[in-house]
Amino acid sequence: MIDLDWEIDRIDGVTLVSATIETAATTPQRVRLESQLDGPVWPPTDGDRTAAWTDAVWEGVIEPDRRHGIGFASPASPVEPPLAVTDSQRASSDRSPRPAAILASLTEWKPTPTVVGRER
């Protein structure tokens, strides 16, 4: 389940939307959000790079027990809710360790003197 909390502010003819996404799932979730505002989305930018927005759609992966904040601006009038979760599914994880890596990480096991000294 995806929890979505938001706040809306309207300043000088611009609607500002800030939201927090959280998942109750125990695995990473790929989430798709869509703006419900009737107008363009102006995502925040980081230099030449635009945040994970494409048109009025945000897509990203939310890790378990984590919150993720997103936001955008728009000249459109505010509506509630300003965002809708349109898709969420378990994210495939390429971080799963391979069997060879797991075996290589194991330390050599030797029985303790107590175990070796026991007789049947």
CSV table of C-alpha atoms in Angstrom, one decimal:
chain,number,residue,atom,x,y,z
A,1,MET,CA,0.0,0.0,0.0
A,2,ILE,CA,1.2,3.5,-0.9
A,3,ASP,CA,0.6,6.4,1.5
A,4,LEU,CA,0.5,9.8,-0.2
A,5,ASP,CA,0.4,13.0,1.9
A,6,TRP,CA,0.4,16.4,0.2
A,7,GLU,CA,0.2,20.2,0.8
A,8,ILE,CA,-1.0,22.8,-1.7
A,9,ASP,CA,-0.1,26.5,-1.6
A,10,ARG,CA,-1.2,29.2,-4.1
A,11,ILE,CA,1.2,32.1,-4.4
A,12,ASP,CA,1.0,34.9,-7.0
A,13,GLY,CA,-0.9,32.7,-9.5
A,14,VAL,CA,1.3,29.6,-9.1
A,15,THR,CA,0.1,26.4,-7.4
A,16,LEU,CA,2.9,24.7,-5.4
A,17,VAL,CA,2.4,21.1,-4.6
A,18,SER,CA,4.6,19.2,-2.1
A,19,ALA,CA,4.0,15.5,-1.3
A,20,THR,CA,5.5,12.7,0.7
A,21,ILE,CA,5.2,9.1,-0.5
A,22,GLU,CA,5.6,6.1,1.8
A,23,THR,CA,5.1,2.4,1.4
A,24,ALA,CA,4.0,-0.2,4.0
A,25,ALA,CA,5.4,-3.0,1.8
A,26,THR,CA,8.5,-4.9,2.9
A,27,THR,CA,10.0,-4.7,-0.6
A,28,PRO,CA,10.9,-1.8,-2.9
A,29,GLN,CA,7.9,-0.5,-4.8
A,30,ARG,CA,7.8,1.2,-8.3
A,31,VAL,CA,5.3,4.0,-8.0
A,32,ARG,CA,3.7,6.1,-10.7
A,33,LEU,CA,2.0,9.4,-9.7
A,34,GLU,CA,0.0,11.7,-12.0
A,35,SER,CA,-0.8,15.4,-11.4
A,36,GLN,CA,-4.5,16.0,-11.1
A,37,LEU,CA,-4.1,19.7,-11.9
A,38,ASP,CA,-5.5,21.0,-15.2
A,39,GLY,CA,-2.3,22.5,-16.5
A,40,PRO,CA,1.4,22.0,-17.1
A,41,VAL,CA,3.7,20.6,-14.4
A,42,TRP,CA,6.8,22.6,-13.7
A,43,PRO,CA,9.1,20.1,-11.9
A,44,PRO,CA,12.1,21.3,-9.8
A,45,THR,CA,15.4,21.2,-11.6
A,46,ASP,CA,18.9,20.5,-10.5
A,47,GLY,CA,21.1,22.3,-12.9
A,48,ASP,CA,20.4,20.8,-16.3
A,49,ARG,CA,18.8,17.7,-14.9
A,50,THR,CA,15.0,17.7,-14.3
A,51,ALA,CA,13.6,15.6,-11.4
A,52,ALA,CA,11.9,12.3,-12.2
A,53,TRP,CA,8.9,14.0,-13.9
A,54,THR,CA,7.8,13.4,-17.5
A,55,ASP,CA,5.1,15.8,-18.5
A,56,ALA,CA,2.6,15.4,-15.6
A,57,VAL,CA,3.8,11.9,-14.5
A,58,TRP,CA,6.3,11.1,-11.8
A,59,GLU,CA,7.8,7.6,-11.6
A,60,GLY,CA,10.3,6.3,-9.0
A,61,VAL,CA,11.1,3.5,-6.6
A,62,ILE,CA,10.2,3.8,-2.9
A,63,GLU,CA,12.3,1.7,-0.6
A,64,PRO,CA,10.6,0.0,2.4
A,65,ASP,CA,10.6,2.0,5.7
A,66,ARG,CA,11.5,5.1,3.8
A,67,ARG,CA,9.7,8.3,2.8
A,68,HIS,CA,10.3,10.1,-0.5
A,69,GLY,CA,9.4,13.8,-1.0
A,70,ILE,CA,8.4,15.2,-4.4
A,71,GLY,CA,7.0,18.5,-5.6
A,72,PHE,CA,6.1,20.6,-8.5
A,73,ALA,CA,4.6,24.0,-9.5
A,74,SER,CA,1.9,24.8,-12.0
A,75,PRO,CA,-0.1,27.8,-13.2
A,76,ALA,CA,-3.3,25.7,-12.9
A,77,SER,CA,-5.8,26.2,-10.1
A,78,PRO,CA,-5.4,23.9,-7.1
A,79,VAL,CA,-7.5,20.8,-6.8
A,80,GLU,CA,-7.7,18.1,-4.1
A,81,PRO,CA,-6.1,15.7,-4.4
A,82,PRO,CA,-3.4,17.3,-6.5
A,83,LEU,CA,-1.8,13.9,-7.2
A,84,ALA,CA,-3.1,10.3,-7.7
A,85,VAL,CA,-1.2,7.0,-7.5
A,86,THR,CA,-1.9,5.4,-10.8
A,87,ASP,CA,0.3,2.4,-10.5
A,88,SER,CA,2.4,0.6,-7.9
A,89,GLN,CA,4.1,-2.7,-8.1
A,90,ARG,CA,7.0,-4.5,-6.6
A,91,ALA,CA,10.3,-3.3,-8.1
A,92,SER,CA,12.6,-5.8,-9.4
A,93,SER,CA,15.9,-5.7,-7.5
A,94,ASP,CA,19.2,-6.1,-9.3
A,95,ARG,CA,20.8,-5.9,-5.9
A,96,SER,CA,20.1,-9.5,-5.1
A,97,PRO,CA,23.3,-11.3,-4.3
A,98,ARG,CA,24.4,-14.1,-6.6
A,99,PRO,CA,25.0,-17.5,-5.0
A,100,ALA,CA,28.7,-17.3,-5.8
A,101,ALA,CA,29.0,-14.0,-3.9
A,102,ILE,CA,27.1,-15.4,-0.9
A,103,LEU,CA,29.4,-18.5,-0.8
A,104,ALA,CA,32.5,-16.3,-1.1
A,105,SER,CA,31.4,-14.2,1.8
A,106,LEU,CA,31.0,-17.1,4.2
A,107,THR,CA,33.8,-17.8,6.6
A,108,GLU,CA,35.2,-21.3,7.0
A,109,TRP,CA,33.4,-23.2,9.7
A,110,LYS,CA,35.3,-25.5,12.0
A,111,PRO,CA,33.7,-27.5,14.9
A,112,THR,CA,34.5,-26.2,18.4
A,113,PRO,CA,36.6,-28.3,20.7
A,114,THR,CA,33.5,-29.0,22.7
A,115,VAL,CA,31.8,-30.6,19.7
A,116,VAL,CA,34.9,-32.5,18.6
A,117,GLY,CA,35.4,-33.9,22.1
A,118,ARG,CA,31.9,-35.4,22.4
A,119,GLU,CA,31.5,-39.1,22.1
A,120,ARG,CA,28.4,-40.9,21.1
